[in-house]
Tab-separated table of C-alpha atoms in Angstrom:
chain	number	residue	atom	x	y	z
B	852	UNK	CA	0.121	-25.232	-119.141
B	853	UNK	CA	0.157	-28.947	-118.122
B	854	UNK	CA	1.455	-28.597	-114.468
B	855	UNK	CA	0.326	-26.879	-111.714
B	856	UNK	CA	-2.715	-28.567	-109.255
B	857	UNK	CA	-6.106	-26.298	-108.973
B	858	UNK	CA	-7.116	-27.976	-105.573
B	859	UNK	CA	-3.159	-27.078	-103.834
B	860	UNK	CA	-3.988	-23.511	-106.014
B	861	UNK	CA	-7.571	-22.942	-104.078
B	862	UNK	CA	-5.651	-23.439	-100.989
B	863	UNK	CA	-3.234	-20.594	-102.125
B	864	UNK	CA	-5.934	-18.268	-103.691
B	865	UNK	CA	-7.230	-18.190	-99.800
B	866	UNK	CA	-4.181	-18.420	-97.829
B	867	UNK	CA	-4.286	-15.664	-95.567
B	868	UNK	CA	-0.638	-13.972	-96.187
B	869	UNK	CA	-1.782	-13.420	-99.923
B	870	UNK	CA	-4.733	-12.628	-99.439
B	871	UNK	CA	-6.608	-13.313	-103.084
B	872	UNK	CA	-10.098	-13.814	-101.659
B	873	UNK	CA	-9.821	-10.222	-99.743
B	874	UNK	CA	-9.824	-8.440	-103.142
B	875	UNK	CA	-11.223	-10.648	-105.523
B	876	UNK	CA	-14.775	-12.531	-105.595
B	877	UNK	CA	-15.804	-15.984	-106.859
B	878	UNK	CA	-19.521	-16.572	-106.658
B	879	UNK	CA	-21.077	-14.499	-104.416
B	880	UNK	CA	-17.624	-15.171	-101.957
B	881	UNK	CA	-14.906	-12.748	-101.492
B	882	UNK	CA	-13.596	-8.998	-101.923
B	883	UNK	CA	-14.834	-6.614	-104.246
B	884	UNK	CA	-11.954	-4.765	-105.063
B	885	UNK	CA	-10.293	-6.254	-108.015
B	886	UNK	CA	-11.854	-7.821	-110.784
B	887	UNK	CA	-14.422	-10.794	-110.243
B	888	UNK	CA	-12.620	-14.129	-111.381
B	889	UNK	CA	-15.881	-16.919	-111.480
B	890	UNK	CA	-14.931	-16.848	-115.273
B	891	UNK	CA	-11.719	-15.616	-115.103
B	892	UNK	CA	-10.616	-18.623	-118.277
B	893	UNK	CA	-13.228	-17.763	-120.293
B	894	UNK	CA	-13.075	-14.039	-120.804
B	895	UNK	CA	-9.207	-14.311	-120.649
B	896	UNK	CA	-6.432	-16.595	-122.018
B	897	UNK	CA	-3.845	-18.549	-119.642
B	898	UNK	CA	-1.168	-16.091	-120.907
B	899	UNK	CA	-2.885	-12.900	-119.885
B	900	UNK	CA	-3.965	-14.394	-116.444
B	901	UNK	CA	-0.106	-15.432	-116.044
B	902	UNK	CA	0.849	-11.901	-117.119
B	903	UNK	CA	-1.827	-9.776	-114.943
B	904	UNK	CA	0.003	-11.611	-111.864
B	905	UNK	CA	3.504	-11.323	-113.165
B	906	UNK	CA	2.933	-7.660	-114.038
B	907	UNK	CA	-0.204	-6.153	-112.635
B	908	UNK	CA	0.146	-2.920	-114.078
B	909	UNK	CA	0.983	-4.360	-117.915
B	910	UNK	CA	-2.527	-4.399	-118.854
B	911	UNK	CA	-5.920	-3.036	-116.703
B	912	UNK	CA	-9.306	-3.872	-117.787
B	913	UNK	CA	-11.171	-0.944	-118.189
B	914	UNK	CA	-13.679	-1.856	-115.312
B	915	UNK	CA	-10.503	-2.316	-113.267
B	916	UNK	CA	-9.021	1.010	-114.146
B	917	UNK	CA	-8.025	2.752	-110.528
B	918	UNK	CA	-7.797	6.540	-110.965
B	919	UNK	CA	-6.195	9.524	-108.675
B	920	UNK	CA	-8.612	12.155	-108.729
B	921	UNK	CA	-7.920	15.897	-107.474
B	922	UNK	CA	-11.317	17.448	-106.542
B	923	UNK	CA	-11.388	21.790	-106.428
B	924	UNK	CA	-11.390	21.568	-102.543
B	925	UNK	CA	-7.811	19.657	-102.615
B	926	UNK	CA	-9.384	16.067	-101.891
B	927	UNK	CA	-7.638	13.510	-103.550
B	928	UNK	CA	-9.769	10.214	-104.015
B	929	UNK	CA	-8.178	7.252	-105.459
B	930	UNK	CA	-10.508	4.834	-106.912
B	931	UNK	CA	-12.890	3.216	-109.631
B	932	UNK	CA	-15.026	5.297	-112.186
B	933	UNK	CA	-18.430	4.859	-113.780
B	934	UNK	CA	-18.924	7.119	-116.588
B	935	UNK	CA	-16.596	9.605	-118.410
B	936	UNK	CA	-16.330	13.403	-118.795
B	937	UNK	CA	-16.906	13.366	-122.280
B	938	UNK	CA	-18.331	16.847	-123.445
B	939	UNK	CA	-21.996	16.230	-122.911
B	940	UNK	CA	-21.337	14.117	-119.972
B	941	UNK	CA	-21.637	16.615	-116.306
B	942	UNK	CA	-20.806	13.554	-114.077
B	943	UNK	CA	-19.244	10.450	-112.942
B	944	UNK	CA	-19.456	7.809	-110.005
B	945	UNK	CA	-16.441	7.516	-108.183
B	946	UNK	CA	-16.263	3.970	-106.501
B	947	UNK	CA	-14.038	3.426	-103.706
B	948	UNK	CA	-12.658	0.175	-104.046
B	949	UNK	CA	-12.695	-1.154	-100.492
B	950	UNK	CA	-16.000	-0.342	-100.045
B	951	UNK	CA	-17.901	0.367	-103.152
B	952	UNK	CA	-19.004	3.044	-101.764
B	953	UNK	CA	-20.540	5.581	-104.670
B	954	UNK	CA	-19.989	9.133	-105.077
B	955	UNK	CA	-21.264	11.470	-107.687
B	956	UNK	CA	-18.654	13.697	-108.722
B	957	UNK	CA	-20.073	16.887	-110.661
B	958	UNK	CA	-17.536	17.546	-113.570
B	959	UNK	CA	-16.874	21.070	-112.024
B	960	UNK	CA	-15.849	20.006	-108.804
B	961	UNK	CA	-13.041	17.834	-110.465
B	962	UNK	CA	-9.452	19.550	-110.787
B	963	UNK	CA	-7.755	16.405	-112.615
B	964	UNK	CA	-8.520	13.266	-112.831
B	965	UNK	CA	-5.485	10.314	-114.223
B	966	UNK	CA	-5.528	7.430	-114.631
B	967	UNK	CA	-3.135	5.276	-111.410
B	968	UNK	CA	-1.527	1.661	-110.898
B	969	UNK	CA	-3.662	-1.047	-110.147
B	970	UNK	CA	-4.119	-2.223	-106.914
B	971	UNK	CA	-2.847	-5.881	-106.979
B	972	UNK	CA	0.713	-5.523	-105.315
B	973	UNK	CA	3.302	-5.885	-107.745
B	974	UNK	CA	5.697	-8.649	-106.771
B	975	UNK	CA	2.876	-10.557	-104.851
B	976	UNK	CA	2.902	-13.385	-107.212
B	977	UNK	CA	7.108	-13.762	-108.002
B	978	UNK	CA	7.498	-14.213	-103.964
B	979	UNK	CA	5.547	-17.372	-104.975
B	980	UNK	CA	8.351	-20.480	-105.618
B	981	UNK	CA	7.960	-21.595	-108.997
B	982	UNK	CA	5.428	-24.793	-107.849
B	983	UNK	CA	2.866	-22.438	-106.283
B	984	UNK	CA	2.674	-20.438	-109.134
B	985	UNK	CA	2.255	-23.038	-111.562
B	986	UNK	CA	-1.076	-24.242	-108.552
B	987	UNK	CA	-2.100	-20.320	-108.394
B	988	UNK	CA	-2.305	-19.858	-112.047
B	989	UNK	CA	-4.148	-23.754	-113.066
B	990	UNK	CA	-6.711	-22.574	-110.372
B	991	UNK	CA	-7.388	-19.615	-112.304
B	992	UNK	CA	-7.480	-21.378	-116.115
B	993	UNK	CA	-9.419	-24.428	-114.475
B	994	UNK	CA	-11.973	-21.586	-112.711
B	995	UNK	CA	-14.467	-20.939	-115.812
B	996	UNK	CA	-14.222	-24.159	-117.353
B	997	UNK	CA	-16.749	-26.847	-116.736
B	998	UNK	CA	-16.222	-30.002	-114.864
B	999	UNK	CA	-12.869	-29.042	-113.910
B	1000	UNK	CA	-13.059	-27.655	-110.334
B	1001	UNK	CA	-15.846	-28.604	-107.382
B	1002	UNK	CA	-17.871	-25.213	-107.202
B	1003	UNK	CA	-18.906	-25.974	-104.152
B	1004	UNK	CA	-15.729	-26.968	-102.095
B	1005	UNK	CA	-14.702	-23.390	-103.681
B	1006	UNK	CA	-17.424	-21.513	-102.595
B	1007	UNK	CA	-16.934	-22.731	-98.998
B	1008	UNK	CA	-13.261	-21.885	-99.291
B	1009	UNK	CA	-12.739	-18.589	-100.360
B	1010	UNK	CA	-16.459	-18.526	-97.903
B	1011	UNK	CA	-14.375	-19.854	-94.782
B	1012	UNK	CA	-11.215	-17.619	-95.455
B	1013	UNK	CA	-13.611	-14.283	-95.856
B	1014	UNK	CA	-15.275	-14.631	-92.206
B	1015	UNK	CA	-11.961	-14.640	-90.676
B	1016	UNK	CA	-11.681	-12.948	-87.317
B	1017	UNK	CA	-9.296	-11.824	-84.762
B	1018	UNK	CA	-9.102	-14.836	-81.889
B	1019	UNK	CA	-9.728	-13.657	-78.558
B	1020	UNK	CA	-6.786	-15.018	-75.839
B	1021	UNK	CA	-8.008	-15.375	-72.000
B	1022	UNK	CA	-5.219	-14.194	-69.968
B	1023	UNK	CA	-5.771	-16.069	-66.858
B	1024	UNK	CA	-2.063	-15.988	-65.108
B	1025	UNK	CA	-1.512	-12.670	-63.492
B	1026	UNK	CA	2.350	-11.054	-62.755
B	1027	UNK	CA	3.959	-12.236	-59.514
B	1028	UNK	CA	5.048	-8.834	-58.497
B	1029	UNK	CA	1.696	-6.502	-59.187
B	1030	UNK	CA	3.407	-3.290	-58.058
B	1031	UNK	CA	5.999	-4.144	-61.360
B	1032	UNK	CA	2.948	-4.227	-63.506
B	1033	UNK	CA	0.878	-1.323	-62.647
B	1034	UNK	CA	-1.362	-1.756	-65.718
B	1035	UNK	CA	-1.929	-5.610	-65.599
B	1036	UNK	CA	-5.615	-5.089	-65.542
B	1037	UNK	CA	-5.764	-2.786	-68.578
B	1038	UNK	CA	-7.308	-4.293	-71.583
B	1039	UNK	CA	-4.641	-4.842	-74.872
């Protein structure tokens, strides 16, 4: 892929209205809940990084494998899996993804258990014009390789978009007419 920029595709990976760094970590920065991209190029090829944002569902790592399961009680859990229920297997950890929170789930207490889509939205990515995808997806190649991106400046990044909080607005001015605004003292 010779265009696309990585620096204008760091700025994208940690623009708040996508939202990359809430799911997915670099370094020790960012969300847990999809897979962890530090080396994103070198355990996958450009055209399977292009395709997992084009079509998130095409093709799930097995680590990245979300599943619905149905527990005897009528709990439904939706979430990651350690382990199988192979025949001399009793148990499993259940992860849930925003947390990674573990559970042990005993294989008798589980109903059915399926596999489910994977969490990245689908359509995230094609909302993207054509220019920001080409950034997006050279920040992801260039991410594994060496001397290609400033580990650092990308650490503080995805860092600085992950301690995001709401801002806090004095009101100072109060209503003309009080008795029209009964409840101009409550808090919002």
């Amino acid at each position: 892929m010779a265009s696309g920029d990585a620096s204008r595709g760091l700025r994208l990976f940690t623009r708040a209205n996508l939202a990359c760094f809430s799911c997915h970590q670099i370094g020790e920065s960012g969300g847990r809940i999809g897979p962890e991209l530090t080396e994103s190029s070198r355990t996958r090829s450009a055209v399977e990084l292009a395709e997992s944002l084009l079509w998130p569902n095409q093709t799930v790592a097995a680590a990245s494998q979300p599943y619905k399961i149905q527990l005897d009680d009528g709990t439904v859990l939706s979430g990651y899996v350690r382990g199988s229920l192979g025949d001399s297997q009793s148990s499993l950890v259940w992860i849930e993804p925003s947390t990674r929170n573990e559970r042990v789930l005993e294989k008798s207490e589980i109903e059915q258990m399926q596999p489910s889509a994977s969490l990245m939205p689908v359509g995230l990515f094609d909302a993207l014009p054509v220019s920001e995808q080409a950034d997006l997806l050279r920040f992801l190649i260039d991410l594994g390789k060496p001397n290609t991106l400033d580990r650092k400046a990308i650490d503080s990044a995805v860092r600085s978009a992950s301690t995001h909080s709401p801002i806090r607005f004095e009101w100072g001015a109060l209503p003309q007419d009080s008795a029209r605004h009964p409840l101009q003292q409550e808090h919002v």
